[in-house]
Short mmCIF file of C-alpha atoms in Angstrom, two decimals:
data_model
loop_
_atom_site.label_atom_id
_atom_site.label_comp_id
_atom_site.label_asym_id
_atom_site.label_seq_id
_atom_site.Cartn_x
_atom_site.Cartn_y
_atom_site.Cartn_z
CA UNK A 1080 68.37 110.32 87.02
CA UNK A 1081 71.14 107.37 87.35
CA UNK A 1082 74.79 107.50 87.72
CA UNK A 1083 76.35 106.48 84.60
CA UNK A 1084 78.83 103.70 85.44
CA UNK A 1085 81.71 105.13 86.53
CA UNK A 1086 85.28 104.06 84.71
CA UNK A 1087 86.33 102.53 87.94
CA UNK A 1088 84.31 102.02 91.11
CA UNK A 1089 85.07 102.33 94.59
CA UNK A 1090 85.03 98.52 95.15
CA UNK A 1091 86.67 97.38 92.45
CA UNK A 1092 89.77 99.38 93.05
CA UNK A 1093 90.18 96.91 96.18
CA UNK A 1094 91.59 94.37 93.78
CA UNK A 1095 91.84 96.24 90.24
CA UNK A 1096 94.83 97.63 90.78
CA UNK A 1097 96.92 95.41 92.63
CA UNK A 1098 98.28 92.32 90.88
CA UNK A 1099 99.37 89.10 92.00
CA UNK A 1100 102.64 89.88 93.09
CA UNK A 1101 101.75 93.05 94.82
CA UNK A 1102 98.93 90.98 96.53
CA UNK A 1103 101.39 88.26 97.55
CA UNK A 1104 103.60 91.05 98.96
CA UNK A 1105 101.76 92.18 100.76
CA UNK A 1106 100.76 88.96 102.12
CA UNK A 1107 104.45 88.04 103.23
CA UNK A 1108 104.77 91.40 104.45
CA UNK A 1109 102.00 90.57 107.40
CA UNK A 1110 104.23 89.18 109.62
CA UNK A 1111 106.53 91.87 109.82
CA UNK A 1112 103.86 94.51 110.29
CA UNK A 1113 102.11 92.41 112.82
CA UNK A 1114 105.44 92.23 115.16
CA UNK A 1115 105.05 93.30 118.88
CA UNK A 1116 107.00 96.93 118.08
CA UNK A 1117 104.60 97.37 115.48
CA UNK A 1118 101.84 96.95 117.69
CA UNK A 1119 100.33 99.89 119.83
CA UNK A 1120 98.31 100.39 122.69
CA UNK A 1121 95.81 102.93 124.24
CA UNK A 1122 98.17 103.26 126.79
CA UNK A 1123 101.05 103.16 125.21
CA UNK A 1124 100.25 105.58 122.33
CA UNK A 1125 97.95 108.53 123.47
CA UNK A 1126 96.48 111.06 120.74
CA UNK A 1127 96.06 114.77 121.96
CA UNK A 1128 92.88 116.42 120.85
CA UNK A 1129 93.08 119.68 119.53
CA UNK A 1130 89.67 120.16 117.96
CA UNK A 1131 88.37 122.93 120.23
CA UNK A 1132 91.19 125.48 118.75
CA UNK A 1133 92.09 123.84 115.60
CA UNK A 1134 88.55 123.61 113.55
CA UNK A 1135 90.15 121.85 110.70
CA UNK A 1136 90.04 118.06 109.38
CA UNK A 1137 91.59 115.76 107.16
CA UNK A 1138 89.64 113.30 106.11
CA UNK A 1139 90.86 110.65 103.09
CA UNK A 1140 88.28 108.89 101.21
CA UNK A 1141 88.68 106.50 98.06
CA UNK A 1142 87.83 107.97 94.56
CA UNK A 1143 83.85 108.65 93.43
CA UNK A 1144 82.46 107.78 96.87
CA UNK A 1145 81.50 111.17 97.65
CA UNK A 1146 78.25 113.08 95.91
CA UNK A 1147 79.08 115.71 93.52
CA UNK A 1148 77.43 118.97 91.94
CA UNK A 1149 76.41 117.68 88.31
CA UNK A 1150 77.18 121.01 87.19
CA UNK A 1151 80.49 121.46 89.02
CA UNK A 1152 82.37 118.80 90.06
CA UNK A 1153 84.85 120.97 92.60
CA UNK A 1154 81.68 121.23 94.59
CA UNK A 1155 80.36 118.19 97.15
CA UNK A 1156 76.68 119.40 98.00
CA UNK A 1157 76.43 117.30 101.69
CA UNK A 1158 80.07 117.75 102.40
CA UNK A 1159 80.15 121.68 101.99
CA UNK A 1160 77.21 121.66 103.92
CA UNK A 1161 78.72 120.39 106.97
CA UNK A 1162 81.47 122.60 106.38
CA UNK A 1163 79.05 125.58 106.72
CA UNK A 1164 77.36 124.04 109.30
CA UNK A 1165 79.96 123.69 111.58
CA UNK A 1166 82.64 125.80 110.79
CA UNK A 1167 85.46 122.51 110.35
CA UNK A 1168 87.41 123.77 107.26
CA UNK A 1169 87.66 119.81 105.61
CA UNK A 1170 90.40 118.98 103.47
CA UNK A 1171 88.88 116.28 101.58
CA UNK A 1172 91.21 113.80 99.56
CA UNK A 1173 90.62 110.58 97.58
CA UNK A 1174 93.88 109.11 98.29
CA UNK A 1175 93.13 105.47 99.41
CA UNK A 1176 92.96 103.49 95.90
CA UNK A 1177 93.51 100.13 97.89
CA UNK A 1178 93.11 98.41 100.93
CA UNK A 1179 96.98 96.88 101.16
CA UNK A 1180 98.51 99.84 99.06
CA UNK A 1181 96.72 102.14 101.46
CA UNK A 1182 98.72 100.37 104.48
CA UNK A 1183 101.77 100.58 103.19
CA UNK A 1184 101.53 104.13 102.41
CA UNK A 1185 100.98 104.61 106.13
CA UNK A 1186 102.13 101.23 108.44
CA UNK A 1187 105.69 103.07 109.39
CA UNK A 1188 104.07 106.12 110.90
CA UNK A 1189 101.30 103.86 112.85
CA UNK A 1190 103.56 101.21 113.90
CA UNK A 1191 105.74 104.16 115.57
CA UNK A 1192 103.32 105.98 116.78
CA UNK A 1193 103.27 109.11 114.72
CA UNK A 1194 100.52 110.79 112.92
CA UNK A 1195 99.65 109.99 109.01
CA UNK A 1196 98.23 114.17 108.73
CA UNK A 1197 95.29 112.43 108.38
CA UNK A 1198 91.86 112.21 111.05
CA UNK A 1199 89.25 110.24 109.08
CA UNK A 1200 90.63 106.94 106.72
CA UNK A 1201 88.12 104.70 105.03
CA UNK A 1202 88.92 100.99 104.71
CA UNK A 1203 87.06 97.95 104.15
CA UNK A 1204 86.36 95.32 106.85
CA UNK A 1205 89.32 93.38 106.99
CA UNK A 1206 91.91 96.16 106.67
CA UNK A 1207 89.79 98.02 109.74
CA UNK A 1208 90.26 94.62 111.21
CA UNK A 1209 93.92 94.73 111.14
CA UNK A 1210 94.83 98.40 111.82
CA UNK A 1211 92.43 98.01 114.60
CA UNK A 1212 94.27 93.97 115.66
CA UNK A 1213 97.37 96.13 115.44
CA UNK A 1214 96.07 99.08 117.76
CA UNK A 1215 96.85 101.69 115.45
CA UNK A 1216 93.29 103.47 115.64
CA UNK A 1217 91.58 105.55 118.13
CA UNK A 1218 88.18 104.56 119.98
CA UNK A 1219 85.56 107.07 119.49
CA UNK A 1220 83.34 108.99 122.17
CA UNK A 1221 79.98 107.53 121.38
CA UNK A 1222 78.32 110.42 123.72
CA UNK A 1223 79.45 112.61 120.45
CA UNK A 1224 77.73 110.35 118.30
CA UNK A 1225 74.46 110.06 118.74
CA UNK A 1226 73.13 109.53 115.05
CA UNK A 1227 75.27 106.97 114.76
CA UNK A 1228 73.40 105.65 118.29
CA UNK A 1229 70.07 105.78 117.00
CA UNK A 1230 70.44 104.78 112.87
CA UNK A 1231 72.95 102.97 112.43
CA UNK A 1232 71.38 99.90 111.12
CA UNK A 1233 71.27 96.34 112.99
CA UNK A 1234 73.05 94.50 110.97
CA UNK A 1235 76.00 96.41 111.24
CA UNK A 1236 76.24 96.68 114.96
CA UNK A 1237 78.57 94.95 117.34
CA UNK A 1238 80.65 93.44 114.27
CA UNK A 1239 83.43 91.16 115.37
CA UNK A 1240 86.34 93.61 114.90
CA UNK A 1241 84.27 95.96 116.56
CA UNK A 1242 81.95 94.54 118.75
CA UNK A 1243 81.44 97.65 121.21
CA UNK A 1244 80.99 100.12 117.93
CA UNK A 1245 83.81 101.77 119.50
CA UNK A 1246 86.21 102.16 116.95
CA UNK A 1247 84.57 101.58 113.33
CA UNK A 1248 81.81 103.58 112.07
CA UNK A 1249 80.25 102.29 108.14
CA UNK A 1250 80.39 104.93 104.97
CA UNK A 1251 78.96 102.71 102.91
CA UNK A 1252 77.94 99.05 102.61
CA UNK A 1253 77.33 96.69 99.80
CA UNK A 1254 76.74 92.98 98.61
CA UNK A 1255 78.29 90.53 96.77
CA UNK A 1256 76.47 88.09 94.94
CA UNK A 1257 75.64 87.01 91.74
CA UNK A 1258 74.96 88.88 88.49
CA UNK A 1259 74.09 87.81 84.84
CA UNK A 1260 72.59 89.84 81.41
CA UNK A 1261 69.67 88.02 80.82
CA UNK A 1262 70.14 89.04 76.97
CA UNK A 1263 72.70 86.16 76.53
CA UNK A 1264 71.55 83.82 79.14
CA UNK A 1265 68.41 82.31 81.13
CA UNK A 1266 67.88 83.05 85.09
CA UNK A 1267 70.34 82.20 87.83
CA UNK A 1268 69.60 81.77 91.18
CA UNK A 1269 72.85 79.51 93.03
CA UNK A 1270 76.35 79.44 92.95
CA UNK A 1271 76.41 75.88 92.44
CA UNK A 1272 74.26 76.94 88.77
CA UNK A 1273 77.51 79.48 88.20
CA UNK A 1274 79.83 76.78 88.92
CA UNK A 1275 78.71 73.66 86.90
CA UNK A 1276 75.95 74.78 84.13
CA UNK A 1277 77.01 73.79 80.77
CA UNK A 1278 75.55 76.93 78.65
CA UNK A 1279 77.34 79.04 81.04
CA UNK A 1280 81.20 77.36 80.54
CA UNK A 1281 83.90 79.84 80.00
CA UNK A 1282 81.36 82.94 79.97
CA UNK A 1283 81.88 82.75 83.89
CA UNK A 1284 84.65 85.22 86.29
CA UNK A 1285 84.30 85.62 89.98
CA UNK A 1286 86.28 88.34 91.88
CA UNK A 1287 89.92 88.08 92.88
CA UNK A 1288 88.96 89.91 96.31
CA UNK A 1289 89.32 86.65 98.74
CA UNK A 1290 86.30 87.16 101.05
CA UNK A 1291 83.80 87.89 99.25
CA UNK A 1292 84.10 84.51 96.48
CA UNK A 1293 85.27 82.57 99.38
CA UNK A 1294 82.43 83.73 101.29
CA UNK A 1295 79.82 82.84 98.59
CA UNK A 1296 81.46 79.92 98.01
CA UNK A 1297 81.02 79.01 102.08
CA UNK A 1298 77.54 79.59 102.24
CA UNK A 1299 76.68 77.55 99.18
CA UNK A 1300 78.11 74.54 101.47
CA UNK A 1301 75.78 75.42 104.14
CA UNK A 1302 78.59 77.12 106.03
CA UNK A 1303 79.24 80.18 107.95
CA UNK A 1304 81.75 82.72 106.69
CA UNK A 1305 81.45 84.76 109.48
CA UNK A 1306 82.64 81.51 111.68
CA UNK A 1307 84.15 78.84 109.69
CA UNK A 1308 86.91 76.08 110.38
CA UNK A 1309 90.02 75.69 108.31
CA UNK A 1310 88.35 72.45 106.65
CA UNK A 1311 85.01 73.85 105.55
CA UNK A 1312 87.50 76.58 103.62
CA UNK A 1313 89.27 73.86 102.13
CA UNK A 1314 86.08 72.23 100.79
CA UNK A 1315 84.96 75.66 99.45
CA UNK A 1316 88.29 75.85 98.04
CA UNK A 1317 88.00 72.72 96.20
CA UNK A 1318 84.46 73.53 94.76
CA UNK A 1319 86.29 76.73 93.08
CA UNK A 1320 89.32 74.68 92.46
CA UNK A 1321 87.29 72.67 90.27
CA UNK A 1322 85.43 75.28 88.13
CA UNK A 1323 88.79 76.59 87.64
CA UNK A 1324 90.00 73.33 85.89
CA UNK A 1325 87.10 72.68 84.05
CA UNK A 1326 87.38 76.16 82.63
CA UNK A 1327 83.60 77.03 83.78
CA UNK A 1328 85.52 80.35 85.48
CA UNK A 1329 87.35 82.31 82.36
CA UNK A 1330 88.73 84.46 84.79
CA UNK A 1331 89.31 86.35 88.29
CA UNK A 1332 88.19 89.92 88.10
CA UNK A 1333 88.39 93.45 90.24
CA UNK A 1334 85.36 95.67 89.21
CA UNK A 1335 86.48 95.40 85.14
CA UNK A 1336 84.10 92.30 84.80
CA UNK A 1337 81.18 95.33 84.35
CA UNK A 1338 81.80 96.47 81.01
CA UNK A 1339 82.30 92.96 79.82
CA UNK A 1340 79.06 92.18 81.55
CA UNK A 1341 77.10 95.05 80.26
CA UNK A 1342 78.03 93.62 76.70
CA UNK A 1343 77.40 90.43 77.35
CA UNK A 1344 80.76 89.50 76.39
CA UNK A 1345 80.42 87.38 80.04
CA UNK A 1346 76.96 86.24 80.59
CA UNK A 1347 77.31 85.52 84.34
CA UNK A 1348 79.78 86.82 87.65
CA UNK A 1349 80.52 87.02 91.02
CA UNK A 1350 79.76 90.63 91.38
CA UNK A 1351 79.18 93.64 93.81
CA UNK A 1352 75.51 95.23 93.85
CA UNK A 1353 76.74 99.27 93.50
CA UNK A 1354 78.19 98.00 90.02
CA UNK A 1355 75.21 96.37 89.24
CA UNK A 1356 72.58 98.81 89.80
CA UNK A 1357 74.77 101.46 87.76
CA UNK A 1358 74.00 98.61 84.45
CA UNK A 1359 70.69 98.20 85.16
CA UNK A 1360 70.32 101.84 84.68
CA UNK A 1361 71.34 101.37 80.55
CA UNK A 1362 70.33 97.54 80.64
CA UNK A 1363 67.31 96.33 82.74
CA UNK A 1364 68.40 92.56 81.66
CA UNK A 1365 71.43 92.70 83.58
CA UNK A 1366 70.44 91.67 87.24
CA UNK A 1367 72.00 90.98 90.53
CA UNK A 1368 71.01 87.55 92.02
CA UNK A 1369 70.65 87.39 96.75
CA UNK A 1370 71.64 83.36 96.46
CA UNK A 1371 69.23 81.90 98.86
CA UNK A 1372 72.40 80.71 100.20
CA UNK A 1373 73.30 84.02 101.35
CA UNK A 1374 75.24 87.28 99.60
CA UNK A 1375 78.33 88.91 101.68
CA UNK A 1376 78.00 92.20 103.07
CA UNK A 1377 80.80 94.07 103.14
CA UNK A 1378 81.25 97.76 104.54
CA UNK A 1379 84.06 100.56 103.87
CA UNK A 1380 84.30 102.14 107.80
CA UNK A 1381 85.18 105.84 108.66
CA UNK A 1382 88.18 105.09 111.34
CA UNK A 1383 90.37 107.95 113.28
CA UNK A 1384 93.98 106.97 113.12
CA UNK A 1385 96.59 107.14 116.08
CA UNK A 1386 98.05 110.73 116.79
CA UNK A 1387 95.20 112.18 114.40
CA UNK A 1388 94.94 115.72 116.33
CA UNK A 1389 90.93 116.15 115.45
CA UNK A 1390 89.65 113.57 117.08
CA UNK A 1391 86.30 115.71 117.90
CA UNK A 1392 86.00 117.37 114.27
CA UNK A 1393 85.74 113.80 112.98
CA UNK A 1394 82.98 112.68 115.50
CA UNK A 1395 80.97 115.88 114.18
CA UNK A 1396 81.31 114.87 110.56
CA UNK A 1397 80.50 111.31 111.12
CA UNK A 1398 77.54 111.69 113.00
CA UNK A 1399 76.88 114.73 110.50
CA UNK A 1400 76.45 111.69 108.35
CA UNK A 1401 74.13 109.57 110.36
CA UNK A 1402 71.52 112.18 109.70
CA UNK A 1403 68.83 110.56 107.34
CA UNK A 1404 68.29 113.38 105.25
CA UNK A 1405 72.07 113.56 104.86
CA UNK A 1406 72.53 110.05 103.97
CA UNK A 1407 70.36 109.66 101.52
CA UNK A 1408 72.14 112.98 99.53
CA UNK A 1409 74.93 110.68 99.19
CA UNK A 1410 73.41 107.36 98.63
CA UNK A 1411 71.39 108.60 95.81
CA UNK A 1412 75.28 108.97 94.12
CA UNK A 1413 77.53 106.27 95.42
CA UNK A 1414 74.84 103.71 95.01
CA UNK A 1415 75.72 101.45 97.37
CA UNK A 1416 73.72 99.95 100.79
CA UNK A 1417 72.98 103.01 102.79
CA UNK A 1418 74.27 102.26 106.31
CA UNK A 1419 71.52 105.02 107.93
CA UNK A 1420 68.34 103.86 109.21
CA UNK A 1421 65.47 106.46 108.45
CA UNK A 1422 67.31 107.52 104.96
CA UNK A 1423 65.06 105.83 102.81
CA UNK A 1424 62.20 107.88 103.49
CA UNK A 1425 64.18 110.55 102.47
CA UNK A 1426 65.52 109.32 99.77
CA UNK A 1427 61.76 109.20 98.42
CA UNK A 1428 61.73 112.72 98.15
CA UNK A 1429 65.25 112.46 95.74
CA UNK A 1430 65.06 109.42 93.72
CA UNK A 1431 61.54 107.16 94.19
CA UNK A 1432 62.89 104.55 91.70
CA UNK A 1433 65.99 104.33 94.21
CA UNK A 1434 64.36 104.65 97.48
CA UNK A 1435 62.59 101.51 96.40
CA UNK A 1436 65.99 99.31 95.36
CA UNK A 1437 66.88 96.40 97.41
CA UNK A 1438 70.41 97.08 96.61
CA UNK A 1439 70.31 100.39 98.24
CA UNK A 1440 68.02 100.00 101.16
CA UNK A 1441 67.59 96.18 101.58
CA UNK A 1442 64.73 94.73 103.45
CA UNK A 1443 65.29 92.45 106.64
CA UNK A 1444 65.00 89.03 104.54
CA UNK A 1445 67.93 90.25 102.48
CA UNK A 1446 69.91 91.68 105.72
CA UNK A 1447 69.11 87.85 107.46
CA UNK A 1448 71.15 86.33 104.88
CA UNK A 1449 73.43 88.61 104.69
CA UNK A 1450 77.00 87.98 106.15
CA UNK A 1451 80.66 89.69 106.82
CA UNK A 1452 83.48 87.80 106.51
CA UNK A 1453 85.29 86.42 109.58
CA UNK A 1454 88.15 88.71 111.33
CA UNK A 1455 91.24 86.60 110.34
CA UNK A 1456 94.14 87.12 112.71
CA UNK A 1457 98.00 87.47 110.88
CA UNK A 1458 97.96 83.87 110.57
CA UNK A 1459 94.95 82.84 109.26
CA UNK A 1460 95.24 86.07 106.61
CA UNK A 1461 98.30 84.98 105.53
CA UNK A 1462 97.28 81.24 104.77
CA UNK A 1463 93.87 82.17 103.32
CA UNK A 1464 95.11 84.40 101.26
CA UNK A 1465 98.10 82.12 99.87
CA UNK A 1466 95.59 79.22 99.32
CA UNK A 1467 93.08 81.48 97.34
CA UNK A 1468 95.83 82.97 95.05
CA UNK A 1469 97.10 79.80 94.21
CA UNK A 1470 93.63 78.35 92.85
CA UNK A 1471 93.09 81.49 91.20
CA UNK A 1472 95.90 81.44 89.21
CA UNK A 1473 97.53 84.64 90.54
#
């Protein structure tokens, strides 16, 4: 049985609730968290490890992205199951609601070296970029982790933020692409159709989360996002620039272009692939679109955080994880790309009808044109980000 959409999904709180001016806050507030006393090193800012006497962890997760008991919510099936496992009492919190309001809630304690009372965070790409640019996060013991060795799956190894897979291990993963309801409109298979077809004009929005329009909007020019120059951006730039003007684009959305889409209020998006398998479950019209150009893959990453004192705890429940059988449990609620080679066979014995979506356990010719976003340094974030919000209208 399907998830019924969910009021507000994990990926589209990354932009939902932050608006403009809290995004461009936090984008002139880069260059004072990127300082040299904000930055730490592995020397300079050593963790002790207390996980042999102390079987307790904290781990802080964004909302819904954790299976629940359809009869009682207070219970999480795979995660109590580790806890009896193991014997790691987990507090369990879904406290990170966004990326940038996440790192604010925490920057002073990690840029002086003191512990956030937390061992296990969850951030996208790009923030795990920074914190990890910034030193603030511990490398992991991969001898502890040998799920994670054997199934996590190719296309998420040796990632450019993280090219040892040291430091960054994925929750979940998921696309960005297109999306339209084939009840108001006809097939669409490029960005370029999204941008410039006439039926489509002002029944258009693309998402106010930078890298993954941007991204689409690269690869449609026969570009690279994860290695691009400032003046393939710029043409990218322009190409949205000028659906914005000719009002093909009604608007820039976080995750609250689904409902619209579901009603057909919109007819076609820039859209993430966990919200659009969740409509397809009421509305088999409404379909997500792999450009041949390419679709962005983005992943949320399980990260321990300078000074976090269970350092050892959090290796066991992240390679608890990695266990096929495991993964699956929680893929078959979340919805989103399942980061665990070997799951989908298991997820045959939960869900058939899922085990067999693309969107959940895509096959190597969607992974090949499949791309994450380039690791910006402070500079480059900070000018990207300025230039997007401008065309955008933010």
């Amino acid at each position: 049985m399907r998830t019924p959409l969910r009021p507000l999904t994990r990926r589209g709180l990354l932009t939902g609730t932050l608006g403009s001016a809290a995004l461009l806050a936090a984008g002139g507030s880069l260059a004072g968290c990127g300082t040299k006393a904000a930055t730490q090193t592995e020397d300079g800012c050593k963790s002790d490890d207390l996980s042999a006497t102390e079987k307790t962890l904290a781990f802080s997760n964004w909302p819904q992205y954790m299976d629940v008991d359809d009869k009682d919510a207070a219970k999480r099936p795979s995660l109590d199951a580790f806890v009896a496992a193991s014997g790691i009492k987990v507090t369990y919190t879904e406290d990170i609601n966004d990326n940038n309001e996440f790192f604010g809630k925490v920057q002073n304690q990690l840029a002086g070296c003191q512990s956030t009372g937390r061992d296990i965070i969850v951030l996208t790409d790009w923030m795990a970029a920074r914190m990890i640019r910034l030193g603030w996060i511990q490398k992991l013991d991969a001898a502890k982790l040998p799920n994670v060795a054997a199934n996590l799956l190719p296309s998420l190894r040796g990632r450019s933020f993280d090219p040892e897979d040291r430091i960054a291990v994925p929750w979940q993963s998921g696309l960005a692409g297109l999306a339209y309801n084939g009840s108001v409109t006809g097939e669409l298979r490029t960005v370029d159709e999204l941008l410039t077809r006439a039926d489509l004009k002002g029944k258009v929005t693309a998402l106010s989360e930078m890298r993954d329009t941007m991204g689409l909007l690269l690869q449609s020019n026969g570009h690279d996002p994860a290695k691009f120059t400032p003046a393939q951006f710029d043409d990218a730039l322009n190409k949205l620039r000028k659906a914005v003007e000719s009002k093909q684009i009604r608007r820039f959305t976080g995750n609250d272009y689904a409902p619209d889409l579901a009603k057909g209020d919109i007819a076609a998006c820039i859209g993430w692939s966990g919200d659009v398998i969740q409509l397809a479950g009421d509305n088999p019209k409404v379909k997500f679109v792999a450009p041949d150009s390419g679709v962005m893959l983005f992943s949320d990453n399980m990260l321990v955080p300078n000074k976090a004192t269970h350092r050892a705890n959090a290796e066991a429940l992240i390679d608890y994880y990695y266990q096929p059988t495991v993964a699956a449990k929680l893929a078959a609620y979340v919805n989103y790309i399942c980061p665990v080679k070997g799951a989908q066979a298991e997820m045959e014995k939960i869900d058939p009808e899922l085990a067999a979506n693309p969107l959940i356990f895509p096959d190597d010719a969607l992974l090949a044109k499949s791309k994450v976003f380039m690791a910006l340094d402070e500079k480059q974030e900070k000018e990207y980000e300025s230039k997007f919000q401008q065309v955008i209208g933010a």
